[in-house]
Coordinates of C-alpha atoms and ligand atoms in Angstrom, one line a residue:
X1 CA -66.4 12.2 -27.9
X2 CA -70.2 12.1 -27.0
X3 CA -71.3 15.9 -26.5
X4 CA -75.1 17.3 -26.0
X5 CA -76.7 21.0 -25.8
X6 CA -79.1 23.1 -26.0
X7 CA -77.9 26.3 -28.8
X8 CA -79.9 29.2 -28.4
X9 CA -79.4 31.6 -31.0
X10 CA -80.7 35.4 -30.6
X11 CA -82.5 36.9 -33.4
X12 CA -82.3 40.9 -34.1
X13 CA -86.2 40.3 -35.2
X14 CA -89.7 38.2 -34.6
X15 CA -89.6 35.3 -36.9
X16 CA -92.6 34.2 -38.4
X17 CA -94.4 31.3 -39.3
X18 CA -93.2 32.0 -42.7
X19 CA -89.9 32.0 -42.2
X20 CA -90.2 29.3 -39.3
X21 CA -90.6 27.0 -42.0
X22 CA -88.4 27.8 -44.2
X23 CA -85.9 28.1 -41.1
X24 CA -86.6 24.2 -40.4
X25 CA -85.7 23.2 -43.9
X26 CA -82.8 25.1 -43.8
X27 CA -81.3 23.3 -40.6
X28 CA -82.7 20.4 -42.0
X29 CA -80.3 20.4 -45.1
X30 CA -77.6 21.5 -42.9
X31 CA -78.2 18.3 -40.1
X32 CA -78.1 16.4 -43.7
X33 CA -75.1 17.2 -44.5
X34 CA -73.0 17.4 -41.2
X35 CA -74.7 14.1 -40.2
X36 CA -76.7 14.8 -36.9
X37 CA -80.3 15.2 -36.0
X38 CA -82.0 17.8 -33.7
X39 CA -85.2 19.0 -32.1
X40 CA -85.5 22.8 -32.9
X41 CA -88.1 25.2 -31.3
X42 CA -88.6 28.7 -32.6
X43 CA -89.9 31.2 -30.2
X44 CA -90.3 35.2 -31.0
X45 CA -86.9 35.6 -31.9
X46 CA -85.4 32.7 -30.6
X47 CA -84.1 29.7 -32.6
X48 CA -83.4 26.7 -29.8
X49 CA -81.5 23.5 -30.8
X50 CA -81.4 20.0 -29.2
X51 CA -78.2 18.3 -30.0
X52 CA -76.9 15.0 -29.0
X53 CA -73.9 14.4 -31.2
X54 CA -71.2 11.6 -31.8
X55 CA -69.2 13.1 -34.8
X56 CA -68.4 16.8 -33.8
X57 CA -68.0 19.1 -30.4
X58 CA -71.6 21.1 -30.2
X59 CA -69.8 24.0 -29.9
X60 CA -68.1 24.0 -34.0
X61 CA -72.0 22.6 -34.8
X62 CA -73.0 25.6 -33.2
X63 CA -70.2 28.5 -34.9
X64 CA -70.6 26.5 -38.4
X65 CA -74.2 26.7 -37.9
X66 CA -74.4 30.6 -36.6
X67 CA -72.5 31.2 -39.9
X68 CA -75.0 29.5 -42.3
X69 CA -78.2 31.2 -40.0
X70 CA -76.6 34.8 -40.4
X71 CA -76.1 34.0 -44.1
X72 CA -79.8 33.1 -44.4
X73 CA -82.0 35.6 -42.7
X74 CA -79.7 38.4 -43.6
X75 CA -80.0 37.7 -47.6
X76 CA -83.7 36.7 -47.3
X77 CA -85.4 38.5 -44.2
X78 CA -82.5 41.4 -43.3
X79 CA -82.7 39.7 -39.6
X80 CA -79.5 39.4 -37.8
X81 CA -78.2 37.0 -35.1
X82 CA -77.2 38.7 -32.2
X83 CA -75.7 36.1 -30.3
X84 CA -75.5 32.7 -28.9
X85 CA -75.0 30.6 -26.1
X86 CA -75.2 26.8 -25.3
X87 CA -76.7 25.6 -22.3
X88 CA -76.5 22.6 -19.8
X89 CA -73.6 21.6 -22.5
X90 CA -72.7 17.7 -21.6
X91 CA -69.1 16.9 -23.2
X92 CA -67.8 13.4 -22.8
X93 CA -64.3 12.7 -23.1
X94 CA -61.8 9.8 -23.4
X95 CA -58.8 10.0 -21.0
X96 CA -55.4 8.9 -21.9
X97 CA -55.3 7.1 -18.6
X98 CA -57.4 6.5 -15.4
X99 CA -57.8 9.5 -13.0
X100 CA -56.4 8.9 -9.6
X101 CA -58.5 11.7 -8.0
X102 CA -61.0 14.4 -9.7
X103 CA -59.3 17.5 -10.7
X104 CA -60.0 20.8 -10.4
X105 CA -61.3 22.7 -13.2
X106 CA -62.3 26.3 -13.8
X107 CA -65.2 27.5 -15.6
X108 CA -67.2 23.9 -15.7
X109 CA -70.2 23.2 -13.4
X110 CA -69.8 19.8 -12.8
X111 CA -67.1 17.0 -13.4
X112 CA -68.0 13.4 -13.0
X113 CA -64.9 10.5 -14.3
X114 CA -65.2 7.0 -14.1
X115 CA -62.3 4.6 -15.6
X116 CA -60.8 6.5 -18.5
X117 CA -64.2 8.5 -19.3
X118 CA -64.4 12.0 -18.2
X119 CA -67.7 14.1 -18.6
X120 CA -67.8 17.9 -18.0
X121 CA -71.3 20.0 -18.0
X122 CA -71.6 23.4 -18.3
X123 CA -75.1 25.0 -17.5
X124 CA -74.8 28.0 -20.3
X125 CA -71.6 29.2 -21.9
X126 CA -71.2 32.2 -23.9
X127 CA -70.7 32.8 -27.8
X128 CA -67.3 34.5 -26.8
X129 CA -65.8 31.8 -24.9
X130 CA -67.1 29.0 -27.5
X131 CA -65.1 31.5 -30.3
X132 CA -62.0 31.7 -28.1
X133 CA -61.8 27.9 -28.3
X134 CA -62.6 27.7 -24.2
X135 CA -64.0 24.5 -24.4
X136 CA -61.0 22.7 -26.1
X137 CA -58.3 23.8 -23.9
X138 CA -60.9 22.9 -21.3
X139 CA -60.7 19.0 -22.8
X140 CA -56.9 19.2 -22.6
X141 CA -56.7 20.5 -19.2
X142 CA -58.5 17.8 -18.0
X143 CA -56.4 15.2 -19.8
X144 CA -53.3 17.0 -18.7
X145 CA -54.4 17.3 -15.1
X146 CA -54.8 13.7 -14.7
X147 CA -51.8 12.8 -16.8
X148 CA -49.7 14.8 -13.9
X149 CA -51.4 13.1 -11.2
X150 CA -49.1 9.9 -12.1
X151 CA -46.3 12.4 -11.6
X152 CA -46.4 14.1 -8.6
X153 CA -44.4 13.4 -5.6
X154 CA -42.3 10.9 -8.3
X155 CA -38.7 12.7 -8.4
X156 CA -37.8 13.4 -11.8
X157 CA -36.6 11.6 -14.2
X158 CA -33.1 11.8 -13.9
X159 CA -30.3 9.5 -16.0
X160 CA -26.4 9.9 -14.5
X161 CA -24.6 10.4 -18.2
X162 CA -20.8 11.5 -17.0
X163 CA -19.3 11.1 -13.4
X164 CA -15.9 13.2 -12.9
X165 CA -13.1 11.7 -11.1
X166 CA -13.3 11.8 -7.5
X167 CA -11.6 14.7 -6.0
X168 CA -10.7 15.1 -2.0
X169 CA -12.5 17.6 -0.6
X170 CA -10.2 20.5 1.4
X171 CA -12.5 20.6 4.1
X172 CA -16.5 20.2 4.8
X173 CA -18.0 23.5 5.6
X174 CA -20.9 25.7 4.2
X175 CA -19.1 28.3 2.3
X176 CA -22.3 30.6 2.6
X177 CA -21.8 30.2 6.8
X178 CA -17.9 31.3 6.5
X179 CA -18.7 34.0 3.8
X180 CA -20.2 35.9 6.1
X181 CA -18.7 35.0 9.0
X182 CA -15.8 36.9 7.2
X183 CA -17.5 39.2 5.7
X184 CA -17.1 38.3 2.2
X185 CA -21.2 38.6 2.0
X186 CA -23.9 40.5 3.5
X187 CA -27.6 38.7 3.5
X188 CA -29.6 41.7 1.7
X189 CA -32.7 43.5 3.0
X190 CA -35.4 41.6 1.4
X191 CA -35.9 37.7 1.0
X192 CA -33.4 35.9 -0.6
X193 CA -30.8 38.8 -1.9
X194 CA -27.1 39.1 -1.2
X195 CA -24.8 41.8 -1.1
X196 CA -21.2 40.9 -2.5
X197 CA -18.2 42.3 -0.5
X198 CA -15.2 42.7 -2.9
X199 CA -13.6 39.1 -1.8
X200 CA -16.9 37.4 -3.1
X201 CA -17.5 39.5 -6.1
X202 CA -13.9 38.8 -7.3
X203 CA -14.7 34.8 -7.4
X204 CA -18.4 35.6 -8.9
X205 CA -15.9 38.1 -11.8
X206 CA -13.5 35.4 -12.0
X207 CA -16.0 32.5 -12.4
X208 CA -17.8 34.8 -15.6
X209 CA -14.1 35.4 -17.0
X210 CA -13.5 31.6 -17.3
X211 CA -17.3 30.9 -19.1
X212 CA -16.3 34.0 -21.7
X213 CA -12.7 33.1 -22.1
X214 CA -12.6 29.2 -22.3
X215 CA -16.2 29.2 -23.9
X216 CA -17.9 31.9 -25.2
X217 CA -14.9 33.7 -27.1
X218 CA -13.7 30.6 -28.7
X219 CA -17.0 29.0 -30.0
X220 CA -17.8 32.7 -31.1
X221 CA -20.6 33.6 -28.8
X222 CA -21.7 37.4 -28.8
X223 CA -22.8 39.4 -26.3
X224 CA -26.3 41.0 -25.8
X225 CA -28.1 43.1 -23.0
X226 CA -31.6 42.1 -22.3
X227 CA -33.9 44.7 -20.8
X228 CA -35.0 43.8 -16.8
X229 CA -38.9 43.9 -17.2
X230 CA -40.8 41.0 -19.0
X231 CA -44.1 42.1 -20.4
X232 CA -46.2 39.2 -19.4
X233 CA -49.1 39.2 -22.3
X234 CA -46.4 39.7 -25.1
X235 CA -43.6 37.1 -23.5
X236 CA -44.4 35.0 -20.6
X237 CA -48.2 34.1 -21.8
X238 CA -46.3 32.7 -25.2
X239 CA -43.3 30.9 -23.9
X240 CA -45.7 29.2 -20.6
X241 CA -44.1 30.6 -17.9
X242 CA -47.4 32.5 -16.5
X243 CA -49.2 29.1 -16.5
X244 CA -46.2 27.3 -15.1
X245 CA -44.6 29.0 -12.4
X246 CA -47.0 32.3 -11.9
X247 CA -45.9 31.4 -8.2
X248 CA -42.5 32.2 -9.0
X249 CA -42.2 35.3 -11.0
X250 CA -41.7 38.7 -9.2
X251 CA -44.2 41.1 -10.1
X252 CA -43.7 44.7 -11.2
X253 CA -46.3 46.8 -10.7
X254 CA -46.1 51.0 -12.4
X255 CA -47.7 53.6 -10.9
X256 CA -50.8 54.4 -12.3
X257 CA -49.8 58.3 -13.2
X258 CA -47.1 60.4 -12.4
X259 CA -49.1 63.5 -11.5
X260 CA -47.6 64.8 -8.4
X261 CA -51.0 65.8 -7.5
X262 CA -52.6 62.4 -7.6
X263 CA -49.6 61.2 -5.2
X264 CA -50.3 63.9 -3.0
X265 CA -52.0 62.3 -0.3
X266 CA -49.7 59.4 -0.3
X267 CA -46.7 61.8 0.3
X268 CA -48.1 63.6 3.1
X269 CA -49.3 61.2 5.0
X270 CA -46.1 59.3 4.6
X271 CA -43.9 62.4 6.0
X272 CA -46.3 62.5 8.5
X273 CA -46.5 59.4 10.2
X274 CA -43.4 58.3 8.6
X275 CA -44.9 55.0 7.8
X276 CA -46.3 53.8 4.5
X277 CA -50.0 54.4 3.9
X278 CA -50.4 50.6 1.7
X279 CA -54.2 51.7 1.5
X280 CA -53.6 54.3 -0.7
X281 CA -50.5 52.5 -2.5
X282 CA -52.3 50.2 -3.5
X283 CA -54.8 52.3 -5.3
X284 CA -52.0 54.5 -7.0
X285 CA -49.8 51.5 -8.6
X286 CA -51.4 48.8 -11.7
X287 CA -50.9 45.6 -12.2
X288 CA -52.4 45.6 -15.2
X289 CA -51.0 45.0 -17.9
X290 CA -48.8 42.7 -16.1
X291 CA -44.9 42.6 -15.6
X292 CA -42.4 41.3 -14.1
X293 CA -38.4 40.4 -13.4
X294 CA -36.4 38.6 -15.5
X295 CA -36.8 34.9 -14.5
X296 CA -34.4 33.2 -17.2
X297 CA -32.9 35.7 -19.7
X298 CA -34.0 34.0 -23.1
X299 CA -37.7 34.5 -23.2
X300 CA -37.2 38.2 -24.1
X301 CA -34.4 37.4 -26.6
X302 CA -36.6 35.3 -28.4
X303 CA -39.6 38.0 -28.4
X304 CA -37.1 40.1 -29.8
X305 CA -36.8 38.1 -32.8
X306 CA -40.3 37.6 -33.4
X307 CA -41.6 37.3 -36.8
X308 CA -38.1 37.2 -38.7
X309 CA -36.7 35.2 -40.9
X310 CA -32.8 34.6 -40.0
X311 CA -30.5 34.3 -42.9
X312 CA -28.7 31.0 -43.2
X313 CA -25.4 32.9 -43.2
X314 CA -26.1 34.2 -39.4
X315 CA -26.8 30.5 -38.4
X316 CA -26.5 28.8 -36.0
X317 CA -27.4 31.9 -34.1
X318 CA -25.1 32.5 -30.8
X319 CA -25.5 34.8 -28.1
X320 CA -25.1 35.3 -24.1
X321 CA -26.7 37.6 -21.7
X322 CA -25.1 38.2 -18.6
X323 CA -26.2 41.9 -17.3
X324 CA -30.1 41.4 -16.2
X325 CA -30.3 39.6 -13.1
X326 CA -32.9 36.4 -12.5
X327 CA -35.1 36.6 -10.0
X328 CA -37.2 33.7 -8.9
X329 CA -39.6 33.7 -5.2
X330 CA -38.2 30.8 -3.9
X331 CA -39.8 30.9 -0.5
X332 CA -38.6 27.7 1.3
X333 CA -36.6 26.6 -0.5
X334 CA -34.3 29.7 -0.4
X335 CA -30.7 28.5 1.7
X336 CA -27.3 30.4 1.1
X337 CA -25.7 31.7 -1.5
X338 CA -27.2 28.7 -4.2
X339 CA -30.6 28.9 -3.6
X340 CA -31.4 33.0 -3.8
X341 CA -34.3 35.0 -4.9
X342 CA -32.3 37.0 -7.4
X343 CA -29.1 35.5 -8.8
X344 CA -26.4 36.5 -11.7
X345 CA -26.5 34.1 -14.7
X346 CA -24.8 34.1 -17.8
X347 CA -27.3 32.9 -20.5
X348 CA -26.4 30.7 -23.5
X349 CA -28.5 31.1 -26.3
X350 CA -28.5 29.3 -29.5
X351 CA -31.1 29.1 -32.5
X352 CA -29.8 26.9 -35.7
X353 CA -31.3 24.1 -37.7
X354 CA -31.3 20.2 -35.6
X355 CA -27.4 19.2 -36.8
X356 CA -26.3 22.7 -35.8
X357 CA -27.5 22.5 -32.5
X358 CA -26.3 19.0 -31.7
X359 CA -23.0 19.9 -33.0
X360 CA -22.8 23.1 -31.1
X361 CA -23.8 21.4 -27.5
X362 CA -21.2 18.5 -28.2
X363 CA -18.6 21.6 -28.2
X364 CA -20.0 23.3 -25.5
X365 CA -20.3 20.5 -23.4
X366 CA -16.2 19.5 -24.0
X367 CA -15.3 23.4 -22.8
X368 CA -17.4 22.9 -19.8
X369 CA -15.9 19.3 -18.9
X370 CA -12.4 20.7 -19.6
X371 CA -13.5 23.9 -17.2
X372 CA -14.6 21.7 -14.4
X373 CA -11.8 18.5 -14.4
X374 CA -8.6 21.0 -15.1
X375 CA -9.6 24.4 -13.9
X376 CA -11.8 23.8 -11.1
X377 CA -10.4 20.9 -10.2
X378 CA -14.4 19.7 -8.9
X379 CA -15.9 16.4 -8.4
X380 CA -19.4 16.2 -10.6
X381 CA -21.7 15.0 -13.2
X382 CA -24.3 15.0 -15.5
X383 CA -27.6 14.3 -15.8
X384 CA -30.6 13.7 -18.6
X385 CA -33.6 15.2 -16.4
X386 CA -36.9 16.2 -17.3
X387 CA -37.0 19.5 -19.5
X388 CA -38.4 21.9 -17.5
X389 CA -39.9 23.6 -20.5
X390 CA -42.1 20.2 -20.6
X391 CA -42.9 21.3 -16.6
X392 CA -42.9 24.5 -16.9
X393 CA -46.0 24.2 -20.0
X394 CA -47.8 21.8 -17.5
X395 CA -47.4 19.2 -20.0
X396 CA -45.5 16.3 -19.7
X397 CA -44.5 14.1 -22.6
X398 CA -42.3 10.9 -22.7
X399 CA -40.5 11.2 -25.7
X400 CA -37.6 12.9 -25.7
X401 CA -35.6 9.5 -24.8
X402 CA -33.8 10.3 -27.5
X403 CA -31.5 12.6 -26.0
X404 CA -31.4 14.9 -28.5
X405 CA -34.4 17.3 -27.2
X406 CA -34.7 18.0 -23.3
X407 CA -31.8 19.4 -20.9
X408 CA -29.1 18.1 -19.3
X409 CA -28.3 18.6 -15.7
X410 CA -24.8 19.6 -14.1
X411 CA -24.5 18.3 -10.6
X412 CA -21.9 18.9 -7.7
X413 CA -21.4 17.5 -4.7
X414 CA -21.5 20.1 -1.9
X415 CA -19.7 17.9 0.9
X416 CA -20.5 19.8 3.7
X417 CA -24.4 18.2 2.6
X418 CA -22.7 14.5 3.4
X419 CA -20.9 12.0 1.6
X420 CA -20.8 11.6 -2.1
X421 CA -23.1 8.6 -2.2
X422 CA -26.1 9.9 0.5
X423 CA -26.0 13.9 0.0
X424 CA -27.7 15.6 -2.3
X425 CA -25.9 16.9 -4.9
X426 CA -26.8 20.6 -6.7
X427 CA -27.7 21.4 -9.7
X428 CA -25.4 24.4 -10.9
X429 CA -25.8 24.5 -14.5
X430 CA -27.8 23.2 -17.6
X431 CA -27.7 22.8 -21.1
X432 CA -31.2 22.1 -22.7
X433 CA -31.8 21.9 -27.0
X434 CA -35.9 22.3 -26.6
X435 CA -36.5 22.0 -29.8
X436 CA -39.2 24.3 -31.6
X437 CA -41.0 25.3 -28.7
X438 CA -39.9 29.1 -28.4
X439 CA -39.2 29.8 -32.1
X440 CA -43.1 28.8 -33.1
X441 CA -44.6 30.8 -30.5
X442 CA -42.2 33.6 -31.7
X443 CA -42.5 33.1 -35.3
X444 CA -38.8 32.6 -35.5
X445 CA -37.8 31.1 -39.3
X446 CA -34.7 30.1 -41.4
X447 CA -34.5 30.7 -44.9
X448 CA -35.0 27.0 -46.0
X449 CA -34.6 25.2 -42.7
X450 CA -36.8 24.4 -39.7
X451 CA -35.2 25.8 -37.2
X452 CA -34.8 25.0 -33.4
X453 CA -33.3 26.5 -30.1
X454 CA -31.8 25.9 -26.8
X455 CA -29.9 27.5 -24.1
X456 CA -27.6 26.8 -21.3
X457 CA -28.0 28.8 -17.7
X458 CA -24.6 29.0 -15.8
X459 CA -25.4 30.1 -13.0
X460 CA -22.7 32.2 -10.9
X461 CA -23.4 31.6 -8.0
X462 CA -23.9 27.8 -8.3
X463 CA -20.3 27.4 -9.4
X464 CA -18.6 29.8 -6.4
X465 CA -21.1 27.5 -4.4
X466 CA -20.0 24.1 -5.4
X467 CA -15.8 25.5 -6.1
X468 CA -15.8 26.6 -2.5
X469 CA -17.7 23.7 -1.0
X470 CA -15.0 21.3 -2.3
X471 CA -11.9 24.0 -2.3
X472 CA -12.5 26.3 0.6
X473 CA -12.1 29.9 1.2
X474 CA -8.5 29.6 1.2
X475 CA -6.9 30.7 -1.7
X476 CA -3.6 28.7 -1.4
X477 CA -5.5 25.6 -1.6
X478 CA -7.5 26.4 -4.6
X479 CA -6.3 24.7 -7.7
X480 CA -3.3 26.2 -10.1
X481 CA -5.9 26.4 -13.2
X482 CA -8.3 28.9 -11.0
X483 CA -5.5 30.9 -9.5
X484 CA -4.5 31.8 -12.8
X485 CA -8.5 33.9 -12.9
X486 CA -7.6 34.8 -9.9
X487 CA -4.6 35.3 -8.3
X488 CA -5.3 37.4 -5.3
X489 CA -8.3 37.9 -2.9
X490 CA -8.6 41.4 -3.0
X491 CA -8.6 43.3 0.9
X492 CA -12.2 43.8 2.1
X493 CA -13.3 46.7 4.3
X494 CA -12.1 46.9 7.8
X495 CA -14.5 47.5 10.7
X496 CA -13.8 48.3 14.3
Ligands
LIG1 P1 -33.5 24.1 -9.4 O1 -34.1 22.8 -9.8 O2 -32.3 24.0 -8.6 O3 -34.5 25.1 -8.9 P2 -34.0 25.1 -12.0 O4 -34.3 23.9 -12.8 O5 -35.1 26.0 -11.6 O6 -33.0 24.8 -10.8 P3 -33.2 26.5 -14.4 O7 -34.5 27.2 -14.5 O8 -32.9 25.4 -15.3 O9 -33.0 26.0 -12.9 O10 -32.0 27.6 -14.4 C1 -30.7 27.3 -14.8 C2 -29.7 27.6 -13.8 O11 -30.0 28.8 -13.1 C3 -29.5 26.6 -12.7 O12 -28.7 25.5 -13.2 C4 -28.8 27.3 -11.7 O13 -27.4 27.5 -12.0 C5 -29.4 28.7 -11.8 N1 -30.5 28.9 -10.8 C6 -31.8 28.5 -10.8 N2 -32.4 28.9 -9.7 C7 -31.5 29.5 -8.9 C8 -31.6 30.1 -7.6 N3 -32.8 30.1 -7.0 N4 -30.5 30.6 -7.1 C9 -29.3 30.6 -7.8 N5 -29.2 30.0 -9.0 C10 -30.3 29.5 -9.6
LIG2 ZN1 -33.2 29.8 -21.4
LIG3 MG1 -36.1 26.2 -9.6

C-alpha cells in the first residue's frame, strides 16, 4: 500500500522558534524509528507534515504521531493539540482482482483503478473519521465492491444434494388462484399481506403441528417468543442486515411524543377533511433511532444472549420461535401466497460447539426428509447454495466448499410453474450452520468451547404452497400421512 498526505495538526498555542526546534528533533526521532521521512512546516500554531509512505497507512502515522505530539508539548510547553486532519490524502491499494467497472464509493473525492491497483484521494478528512477507522473500511469496500462485480447477474451457486422420488401431481393449478376463488384467502389491504379464512389457516395450523410434533418435540427443541420490533443500532447494524438488505426491512417509525396537545392539529384537520394531513405526520413521528419488523426471527434471539457465557450442560442450545411474524418489502417479486410481504415462520435456532451442530442438522435433516417423502407425500430436493449471511454482509467468500458452514436449500416443484425439468422450482425452507458469525458480534461464549450457530427457517406458507401445488385443494386426494394433521377442512363463512 503506497499512501501520501499532508497532516495538519492544530495547536491550543503559538509555537516558537524555540520549541520549533525542539519540535523538529522530536518528529525527527520519531520518522527514525517508524522508518519514513517528511517535510514539516510550522506555522503560528500549526504543525504541517508531508508524508509519502510505503510501510504504514498515513492515517495510524498520523494517530501514533498526535499521541507522541500531545505527550510532548503538554509535559514541556502546557500546549495542547486540538485536532487534526489530513488533506489531499492519496491511498494506493492492491485489488484482489481486476475491476470490471469503477465503483461507487462514498466519502472519497476521486477514484482512479487500473489493472488490480486502486487509488482513492481524499481532499481533507477529519480527526474523527480517521479514529473511527473510516479509511479502512473504505479500502475493503472497494475490494469488496469489485469482488461482487464478478458476481452479479451469475445465479447462485447452487449444488442439487438429494432428489425425492417423483411423485404424480393431482392436478396443475395455482393454489393461491383457487384459494381465493373459494374463499379460503383474502389478499390483505396493504402490499403483499393475506388474510387466512379458517379452511387456509387449518392447513397453515396443521403444517406447524407436523414441524413441532415430528421435529421439534422429539429432538427437544423449546419454545421462545421474540418481541416484533428490531432495534436497528443494537441488532441489525451487528448481524449486517442494515447494510445488506436496508431495501427490504419494514421500517417502524414512533411518534415523537404522546402529548395530546402536540397531535392536536393533526387530529383536527384529519376530522375535518377526513383525509390524512402527511405534512404534519411526518413532522410528529421519528425515525430516529431506527426500527423495524422482524425480518428473520434469530437476530433478536441472539442479542438476547449477548455477552454470556452458556454453560456446557445447556449445550447445544435449541430453540424455535414461531409467534412474531417476518416481514420482508418484496416489491416485484411479491406473487401468491409464497412470495408475501409478511409471512408465518417457525424459526430453528441452534448454538453448540462445531460436532454438536453437525450432529444436530444430520437429525434434523432425517425428520424433515421423513416429513416430506411419508407425510407430505411431495416431490423435492436439496440444495448447497450460497449462505445468504455471506450476501446479506456484502461479502462473498469461496470457502465454505466444505459443506459444513453455509445453508442448504429445500426446493419444490410447483407444477402449475411447468414441468419438472424446465420450471422453476421454490425454495420453501432452509437449514444453514453459519458458523461464528452471530455469536462474535453478540459476544456469545461456551465455557471451554468455541462455539457456533445456525438456524433453519420453515416457512408456512412455502410448504401449504408447494403441498397444494402437487396435492390440490381437495382433501380426499391429499395423502393418508397429512390427513392424519388434518382430517377435516373446517366450513368457511357463507356469503349471499
Ligand atoms: P428467497 O430466495 O425465496 O427470497 P430467502 O433466501 O430470502 O428466500 P431466507 O431468508 O433464507 O429466504 O428465509 C428462510 C425461509 O423463509 C425461506 O426458505 C422461506 O420458507 C421463507 N421466506 C422467505 N421469504 C419469504 C416470502 N417473501 N414469503 C414467504 N416466505 C418466505
Ligand atoms: Zn436465522
Ligand atoms: Mg428473499
Amino acid at each position: 500500500m503506497l499512501c501520501e498526505g499532508e497532516i495538519i495538526f492544530n495547536l491550543t498555542k503559538k509555537i516558537n522558534k524555540k520549541i520549533i526546534s525542539e519540535l523538529k528533533r522530536v518528529i525527527q526521532e520519531y520518522n527514525k524509528k517508524k522508518g519514513e521521512k517528511t517535510k514539516n512546516n510550522f506555522d503560528n500554531s500549526k504543525i504541517i507534515i508531508k508524508i509519502k509512505s510505503e510501510n504504514q497507512t498515513i492515517t495510524d502515522y498520523a494517530l501514533s504521531l498526535n499521541k507522541k505530539l500531545k505527550e510532548f508539548l503538554g509535559r514541556n510547553y502546557k500546549i495542547g493539540v486540538k485536532s487534526f486532519k489530513i488533506k489531499n490524502y492519496k491511498v494506493s491499494i492492491n485489488l484482489d482482482k481486476k475491476a470490471l467497472k469503477i465503483p461507487k464509493i462514498p466519502f472519497i473525492n476521486k477514484i482512479e483503478i487500473k489493472e488490480k491497483k486502486a487509488v482513492i484521494f481524499y481532499k481533507e478528512i477529519s480527526e474523527d473519521f480517521v479514529k473511527n477507522n473510516n479509511v479502512e473500511r473504505t479500502i475493503k469496500l472497494v475490494n469488496e465492491k469489485v469482488k461482487k462485480q464478478y458476481y452479479e447477474g451469475k445465479s447462485e451457486h447452487h449444488e442439487i444434494i438429494y432428489s425425492s422420488p417423483k411423485r404424480n401431481p393431482v392436478w396443475n393449478k395455482n393454489p393461491t388462484e383457487e384459494m381465493i376463488k373459494q374463499n379460503w384467502i383474502i389478499q390483505g389491504p396493504t402490499k403483499g399481506k393475506w388474510i387466512y379464512r379458517p379452511q387456509a389457516t387449518a392447513i397453515l395450523r396443521a403444517m406447524e403441528n407436523i414441524v413441532l410434533n415430528e421435529i421439534l418435540k422429539p429432538l427437544g427443541f423449546v419454545e421462545i417468543i421474540n418481541s416484533n420490533i428490531i432495534s436497528g443500532e443494537k441488532i441489525w447494524n451487528k448481524t449486517g442486515h442494515l447494510a445488506g438488505m436496508p431495501m427490504e426491512l419494514y421500517y417502524v417509525a414512533e411518534p415523537i411524543s404522546r402529548d395530546p396537545k402536540i397531535w392536536e392539529e393533526f387530529i383536527d384537520e384529519l376530522k375535518i377533511t377526513k383525509k390524512i394531513p402527511y405534512e404534519k405526520f411526518k413532522k410528529l413521528v421519528k425515525i430516529n433511532p431506527l426500527q423495524g419488523l422482524t425480518y428473520a426471527q434469530c437476530p433478536i434471539f441472539y442479542w438476547s444472549l449477548r455477552g454470556k457465557v452458556i454453560k456446557d450442560s445447556t449445550l447445544p442450545l435449541k430453540v424455535f420461535e414461531r409467534k412474531t411474524n417476518s416481514f420482508r418489502y418484496e416489491s416485484g417479486g411479491r406473487h401468491g401466497i409464497e412470495r408475501v410481504d409478511e409471512f408465518h415462520r417457525i424459526e430453528i435456532v441452534y448454538i453448540g460447539t462445531k460436532k454438536q451442530l453437525i450432529e444436530l442438522r444430520e437429525k434434523l435433516m432425517e425428520k424433515y426428509k421423513k416429513i416430506f417423502n411419508e407425510i407430505l407425500e411431495i416431490e423435492w430436493r436439496t440444495a448447497w447454495v450460497m449462505p445468504f449471511y455471506l450476501q446479506q454482509a456484502g461479502e462473498i467468500k469461496e470457502d465454505f466448499k466444505d459443506k459444513i458452514y453455509g445453508t442448504m436449500d429445500y426446493e419444490a416443484w410447483l407444477p402449475y410453474r411447468g414441468s419438472r425439468e424446465k420450471s422453476e422450482w421454490l425454495e420453501f425452507q432452509n437449514i444453514s450452520i453459519v458458523g461464528n458469525k452471530y455469536v462474535d458480534a453478540f459476544n456469545i461464549k461456551g465455557q471451554k468451547e468455541k462455539l457456533i450457530s445456525g438456524c433453519s427457517g420453515v416457512g408456512l406458507e412455502r410448504w401449504v404452497a408447494v403441498f397444494l401445488a402437487q396435492k390440490g385443494l381437495d382433501p380426499k386426494k391429499w395423502p393418508k400421512g397429512f390427513k392424519k394433521y388434518l382430517p377435516k377442512i373446517p366450513k368457511g363463512f357463507e356469503f349471499l
